[in-house]
PDB file of C-alpha atoms in Angstrom:
ATOM      1  CA  MET F 310       0.000   0.000   0.000  1.00  0.00           C
ATOM      2  CA  PRO F 311       1.351   3.474  -0.832  1.00  0.00           C
ATOM      3  CA  LYS F 312       2.517   5.581   2.075  1.00  0.00           C
ATOM      4  CA  PRO F 313       1.280   9.043   3.073  1.00  0.00           C
ATOM      5  CA  ILE F 314       3.085  12.166   1.897  1.00  0.00           C
ATOM      6  CA  PHE F 315       4.051  14.344   4.867  1.00  0.00           C
ATOM      7  CA  LEU F 316       4.674  18.043   4.251  1.00  0.00           C
ATOM      8  CA  ILE F 317       6.995  19.568   6.824  1.00  0.00           C
ATOM      9  CA  GLY F 318       8.389  23.050   7.266  1.00  0.00           C
ATOM     10  CA  TYR F 319       8.184  26.227   9.265  1.00  0.00           C
ATOM     11  CA  MET F 320       4.898  28.032   9.914  1.00  0.00           C
ATOM     12  CA  GLY F 321       3.928  30.059   6.874  1.00  0.00           C
ATOM     13  CA  SER F 322       5.857  27.845   4.462  1.00  0.00           C
ATOM     14  CA  GLY F 323       2.678  26.852   2.647  1.00  0.00           C
ATOM     15  CA  LYS F 324       2.130  23.326   3.939  1.00  0.00           C
ATOM     16  CA  THR F 325      -1.649  23.703   3.953  1.00  0.00           C
ATOM     17  CA  THR F 326      -1.983  25.714   0.748  1.00  0.00           C
ATOM     18  CA  LEU F 327       0.419  23.589  -1.289  1.00  0.00           C
ATOM     19  CA  GLY F 328      -0.848  20.446   0.424  1.00  0.00           C
ATOM     20  CA  LYS F 329      -4.418  21.016  -0.753  1.00  0.00           C
ATOM     21  CA  LYS F 330      -3.226  21.666  -4.322  1.00  0.00           C
ATOM     22  CA  LEU F 331      -0.967  18.620  -4.295  1.00  0.00           C
ATOM     23  CA  ALA F 332      -3.681  16.374  -2.869  1.00  0.00           C
ATOM     24  CA  ASN F 333      -6.117  17.596  -5.500  1.00  0.00           C
ATOM     25  CA  ARG F 334      -3.598  17.019  -8.298  1.00  0.00           C
ATOM     26  CA  LEU F 335      -2.788  13.503  -7.021  1.00  0.00           C
ATOM     27  CA  GLY F 336      -6.436  12.639  -6.309  1.00  0.00           C
ATOM     28  CA  LEU F 337      -5.661  12.030  -2.631  1.00  0.00           C
ATOM     29  CA  PRO F 338      -7.312  13.176   0.572  1.00  0.00           C
ATOM     30  CA  PHE F 339      -5.732  16.145   2.373  1.00  0.00           C
ATOM     31  CA  ILE F 340      -5.213  16.069   6.132  1.00  0.00           C
ATOM     32  CA  ASP F 341      -4.005  18.999   8.241  1.00  0.00           C
ATOM     33  CA  THR F 342      -2.853  17.603  11.586  1.00  0.00           C
ATOM     34  CA  ASP F 343      -3.376  20.940  13.359  1.00  0.00           C
ATOM     35  CA  GLU F 344      -6.997  21.068  12.139  1.00  0.00           C
ATOM     36  CA  GLU F 345      -7.522  17.473  13.270  1.00  0.00           C
ATOM     37  CA  ILE F 346      -6.131  18.290  16.717  1.00  0.00           C
ATOM     38  CA  VAL F 347      -8.476  21.292  17.039  1.00  0.00           C
ATOM     39  CA  LYS F 348     -11.458  19.064  16.151  1.00  0.00           C
ATOM     40  CA  GLU F 349     -10.363  16.478  18.705  1.00  0.00           C
ATOM     41  CA  ILE F 350      -9.724  18.835  21.630  1.00  0.00           C
ATOM     42  CA  GLY F 351     -12.570  21.277  20.987  1.00  0.00           C
ATOM     43  CA  MET F 352     -10.408  24.357  21.479  1.00  0.00           C
ATOM     44  CA  THR F 353      -7.712  26.242  19.633  1.00  0.00           C
ATOM     45  CA  ILE F 354      -4.122  25.085  19.859  1.00  0.00           C
ATOM     46  CA  THR F 355      -3.283  28.366  21.602  1.00  0.00           C
ATOM     47  CA  GLU F 356      -5.927  27.675  24.245  1.00  0.00           C
ATOM     48  CA  TYR F 357      -4.628  24.133  24.687  1.00  0.00           C
ATOM     49  CA  PHE F 358      -1.038  25.407  25.035  1.00  0.00           C
ATOM     50  CA  GLY F 359      -2.205  27.904  27.660  1.00  0.00           C
ATOM     51  CA  GLN F 360      -4.182  25.352  29.632  1.00  0.00           C
ATOM     52  CA  PHE F 361      -1.978  22.238  29.389  1.00  0.00           C
ATOM     53  CA  GLY F 362       1.448  23.441  28.185  1.00  0.00           C
ATOM     54  CA  GLU F 363       3.664  22.631  25.228  1.00  0.00           C
ATOM     55  CA  ASP F 364       4.697  19.173  26.482  1.00  0.00           C
ATOM     56  CA  GLU F 365       1.106  17.938  26.541  1.00  0.00           C
ATOM     57  CA  PHE F 366       0.455  19.471  23.117  1.00  0.00           C
ATOM     58  CA  ARG F 367       3.510  17.730  21.655  1.00  0.00           C
ATOM     59  CA  LYS F 368       2.270  14.372  23.012  1.00  0.00           C
ATOM     60  CA  LEU F 369      -1.115  15.001  21.403  1.00  0.00           C
ATOM     61  CA  GLU F 370       0.581  15.996  18.141  1.00  0.00           C
ATOM     62  CA  ARG F 371       2.676  12.811  18.192  1.00  0.00           C
ATOM     63  CA  ALA F 372      -0.430  10.657  18.651  1.00  0.00           C
ATOM     64  CA  GLN F 373      -2.195  12.547  15.858  1.00  0.00           C
ATOM     65  CA  LEU F 374       0.665  11.851  13.407  1.00  0.00           C
ATOM     66  CA  ARG F 375       0.517   8.141  14.131  1.00  0.00           C
ATOM     67  CA  ARG F 376      -3.230   8.087  13.623  1.00  0.00           C
ATOM     68  CA  PHE F 377      -2.677   8.692   9.902  1.00  0.00           C
ATOM     69  CA  ALA F 378      -0.006   6.056   9.261  1.00  0.00           C
ATOM     70  CA  ASP F 379      -2.331   3.990   7.093  1.00  0.00           C
ATOM     71  CA  ASN F 380      -3.822   6.899   5.145  1.00  0.00           C
ATOM     72  CA  TYR F 381      -2.582   7.310   1.600  1.00  0.00           C
ATOM     73  CA  ALA F 382      -3.027  11.071   1.772  1.00  0.00           C
ATOM     74  CA  VAL F 383      -1.162  14.366   1.686  1.00  0.00           C
ATOM     75  CA  ILE F 384      -0.625  15.324   5.317  1.00  0.00           C
ATOM     76  CA  SER F 385       0.354  18.807   6.497  1.00  0.00           C
ATOM     77  CA  THR F 386       2.132  18.649   9.845  1.00  0.00           C
ATOM     78  CA  GLY F 387       2.500  21.367  12.430  1.00  0.00           C
ATOM     79  CA  GLY F 388       5.754  23.293  12.054  1.00  0.00           C
ATOM     80  CA  GLY F 389       7.266  21.805  15.202  1.00  0.00           C
ATOM     81  CA  ALA F 390       5.960  18.258  14.772  1.00  0.00           C
ATOM     82  CA  PRO F 391       9.116  16.777  13.208  1.00  0.00           C
ATOM     83  CA  CYS F 392      11.286  18.246  15.974  1.00  0.00           C
ATOM     84  CA  PHE F 393       9.943  16.374  18.998  1.00  0.00           C
ATOM     85  CA  PHE F 394      10.259  12.805  20.255  1.00  0.00           C
ATOM     86  CA  ASP F 395      11.129  10.462  17.394  1.00  0.00           C
ATOM     87  CA  ASN F 396       8.600  12.101  15.074  1.00  0.00           C
ATOM     88  CA  MET F 397      10.963  12.773  12.164  1.00  0.00           C
ATOM     89  CA  GLU F 398      12.280   9.216  12.197  1.00  0.00           C
ATOM     90  CA  TRP F 399       8.709   7.946  12.356  1.00  0.00           C
ATOM     91  CA  ILE F 400       7.558  10.206   9.483  1.00  0.00           C
ATOM     92  CA  LYS F 401      10.429   8.994   7.288  1.00  0.00           C
ATOM     93  CA  ALA F 402       9.801   5.330   8.121  1.00  0.00           C
ATOM     94  CA  ASN F 403       6.044   5.534   7.571  1.00  0.00           C
ATOM     95  CA  GLY F 404       5.703   8.008   4.722  1.00  0.00           C
ATOM     96  CA  TYR F 405       7.402  10.256   2.232  1.00  0.00           C
ATOM     97  CA  ALA F 406       8.638  13.486   3.843  1.00  0.00           C
ATOM     98  CA  ILE F 407       8.869  16.713   1.841  1.00  0.00           C
ATOM     99  CA  TYR F 408      10.470  19.796   3.391  1.00  0.00           C
ATOM    100  CA  LEU F 409       9.027  23.052   2.067  1.00  0.00           C
ATOM    101  CA  TYR F 410      12.104  25.246   2.361  1.00  0.00           C
ATOM    102  CA  MET F 411      11.831  29.020   2.522  1.00  0.00           C
ATOM    103  CA  THR F 412      14.486  31.556   3.494  1.00  0.00           C
ATOM    104  CA  PRO F 413      14.069  33.415   6.786  1.00  0.00           C
ATOM    105  CA  LYS F 414      13.433  36.618   4.788  1.00  0.00           C
ATOM    106  CA  ALA F 415      10.679  34.986   2.701  1.00  0.00           C
ATOM    107  CA  LEU F 416       9.094  33.564   5.867  1.00  0.00           C
ATOM    108  CA  PHE F 417       9.300  36.985   7.537  1.00  0.00           C
ATOM    109  CA  ASP F 418       7.658  38.660   4.522  1.00  0.00           C
ATOM    110  CA  ARG F 419       4.879  36.061   4.469  1.00  0.00           C
ATOM    111  CA  LEU F 420       4.295  35.880   8.234  1.00  0.00           C
ATOM    112  CA  SER F 421       4.311  39.653   8.722  1.00  0.00           C
ATOM    113  CA  GLN F 422       1.403  39.777   6.234  1.00  0.00           C
ATOM    114  CA  SER F 423      -0.510  36.826   7.729  1.00  0.00           C
ATOM    115  CA  LYS F 424      -3.569  36.914   9.955  1.00  0.00           C
ATOM    116  CA  LEU F 425      -1.905  37.072  13.347  1.00  0.00           C
ATOM    117  CA  HIS F 426      -4.939  35.749  15.219  1.00  0.00           C
ATOM    118  CA  LYS F 427      -4.227  32.435  13.492  1.00  0.00           C
ATOM    119  CA  ARG F 428      -0.608  32.596  14.667  1.00  0.00           C
ATOM    120  CA  PRO F 429      -0.849  33.854  18.261  1.00  0.00           C
ATOM    121  CA  ILE F 430       2.819  33.130  18.963  1.00  0.00           C
ATOM    122  CA  LEU F 431       3.619  36.081  16.678  1.00  0.00           C
ATOM    123  CA  ILE F 432       1.249  38.630  18.236  1.00  0.00           C
ATOM    124  CA  GLY F 433       2.948  41.660  19.751  1.00  0.00           C
ATOM    125  CA  LYS F 434       6.323  41.070  18.140  1.00  0.00           C
ATOM    126  CA  SER F 435       7.985  44.048  16.492  1.00  0.00           C
ATOM    127  CA  PRO F 436       9.377  43.459  12.991  1.00  0.00           C
ATOM    128  CA  GLU F 437      12.857  43.041  14.474  1.00  0.00           C
ATOM    129  CA  GLU F 438      11.606  40.582  17.110  1.00  0.00           C
ATOM    130  CA  LEU F 439       9.671  38.634  14.476  1.00  0.00           C
ATOM    131  CA  ARG F 440      12.717  38.410  12.206  1.00  0.00           C
ATOM    132  CA  ALA F 441      14.922  37.220  15.103  1.00  0.00           C
ATOM    133  CA  PHE F 442      12.268  34.725  16.268  1.00  0.00           C
ATOM    134  CA  ILE F 443      11.961  33.183  12.790  1.00  0.00           C
ATOM    135  CA  GLU F 444      15.736  32.939  12.365  1.00  0.00           C
ATOM    136  CA  GLU F 445      16.196  31.357  15.813  1.00  0.00           C
ATOM    137  CA  LYS F 446      13.412  28.790  15.425  1.00  0.00           C
ATOM    138  CA  LEU F 447      14.401  27.914  11.864  1.00  0.00           C
ATOM    139  CA  THR F 448      18.001  27.336  12.990  1.00  0.00           C
ATOM    140  CA  GLU F 449      16.723  25.006  15.752  1.00  0.00           C
ATOM    141  CA  ARG F 450      14.405  23.099  13.435  1.00  0.00           C
ATOM    142  CA  GLU F 451      16.378  22.798  10.197  1.00  0.00           C
ATOM    143  CA  PRO F 452      18.423  19.771  11.380  1.00  0.00           C
ATOM    144  CA  TYR F 453      15.093  17.917  11.581  1.00  0.00           C
ATOM    145  CA  TYR F 454      13.532  19.381   8.449  1.00  0.00           C
ATOM    146  CA  THR F 455      16.552  18.606   6.281  1.00  0.00           C
ATOM    147  CA  GLN F 456      16.217  14.883   7.062  1.00  0.00           C
ATOM    148  CA  ALA F 457      13.208  14.786   4.701  1.00  0.00           C
ATOM    149  CA  HIS F 458      13.319  12.558   1.642  1.00  0.00           C
ATOM    150  CA  LEU F 459      12.918  15.626  -0.549  1.00  0.00           C
ATOM    151  CA  THR F 460      13.595  19.334   0.028  1.00  0.00           C
ATOM    152  CA  ILE F 461      11.964  21.808  -2.320  1.00  0.00           C
ATOM    153  CA  ASP F 462      12.360  25.536  -2.756  1.00  0.00           C
ATOM    154  CA  GLN F 463       8.774  26.388  -1.891  1.00  0.00           C
ATOM    155  CA  LEU F 464       8.714  29.689  -3.776  1.00  0.00           C
ATOM    156  CA  ASN F 465      10.148  28.281  -7.000  1.00  0.00           C
ATOM    157  CA  THR F 466       8.557  24.835  -7.253  1.00  0.00           C
ATOM    158  CA  THR F 467       5.195  24.391  -8.950  1.00  0.00           C
ATOM    159  CA  VAL F 468       2.709  21.675  -8.041  1.00  0.00           C
ATOM    160  CA  GLU F 469       3.480  20.037 -11.391  1.00  0.00           C
ATOM    161  CA  ASP F 470       7.226  20.073 -10.596  1.00  0.00           C
ATOM    162  CA  LEU F 471       6.497  18.523  -7.214  1.00  0.00           C
ATOM    163  CA  VAL F 472       4.315  15.790  -8.735  1.00  0.00           C
ATOM    164  CA  SER F 473       7.157  14.945 -11.137  1.00  0.00           C
ATOM    165  CA  MET F 474       9.646  14.750  -8.254  1.00  0.00           C
ATOM    166  CA  ILE F 475       7.327  12.484  -6.268  1.00  0.00           C
ATOM    167  CA  ASN F 476       6.761  10.239  -9.288  1.00  0.00           C
ATOM    168  CA  GLN F 477      10.528   9.987  -9.906  1.00  0.00           C
ATOM    169  CA  HIS F 478      11.055   8.986  -6.281  1.00  0.00           C
ATOM    170  CA  ASN F 479       8.365   6.304  -6.455  1.00  0.00           C
ATOM    171  CA  ARG F 480       9.809   4.552  -9.527  1.00  0.00           C
TER     172      ARG F 480
END
C-alpha cells in the first residue's frame, strides 16, 4: 500500500496551501494535523497550550501523526511536529517526507502579512523581534527538516514540478 506524503516546514511555508493543491492534483485526501487536533480537543491550539502546556500538546501531536499512518493522503504537519520525540524518524519510516524550504526573509515577509490571530505566537512582536524569532526557530528546526526525503524551494517549485519529483522517487 502506498505511504502518506508528509509536508513539513516552518509556519507560513505553505504546507496547507500547497498540500491542498498537491492532494487535489494527485487525487488524494488532504489532512491537516493541526486542524484534526483542534477538532479532537474542541479548542484552539493556543488555548490548549495555555491550559496544558507545550509538552502535553507535543504528546497530542505525536499521537495525531501516528493516527494517519495507514492513510494514503497528503498530510500537512505542524511546524514543530518533526522536531519532537522520534517524530521525524517515524515520518520517514512511515511516509514520504517533503520539506518546504523558505528563506528566513521569505518567511518573515509572508508571516508579517498573515492573519496574526491564526498565529498567536507572533502577536505583539515588532518586525525586528519577528525576524529574530523566525531565524532562531528555523536554525533550531532545520536539522530535523533537512532529514526529509525531498527538500523543495517552496517559492520556485510548482505543483506540477512537485508531482514529477514524487513520481521519480516512487519509480
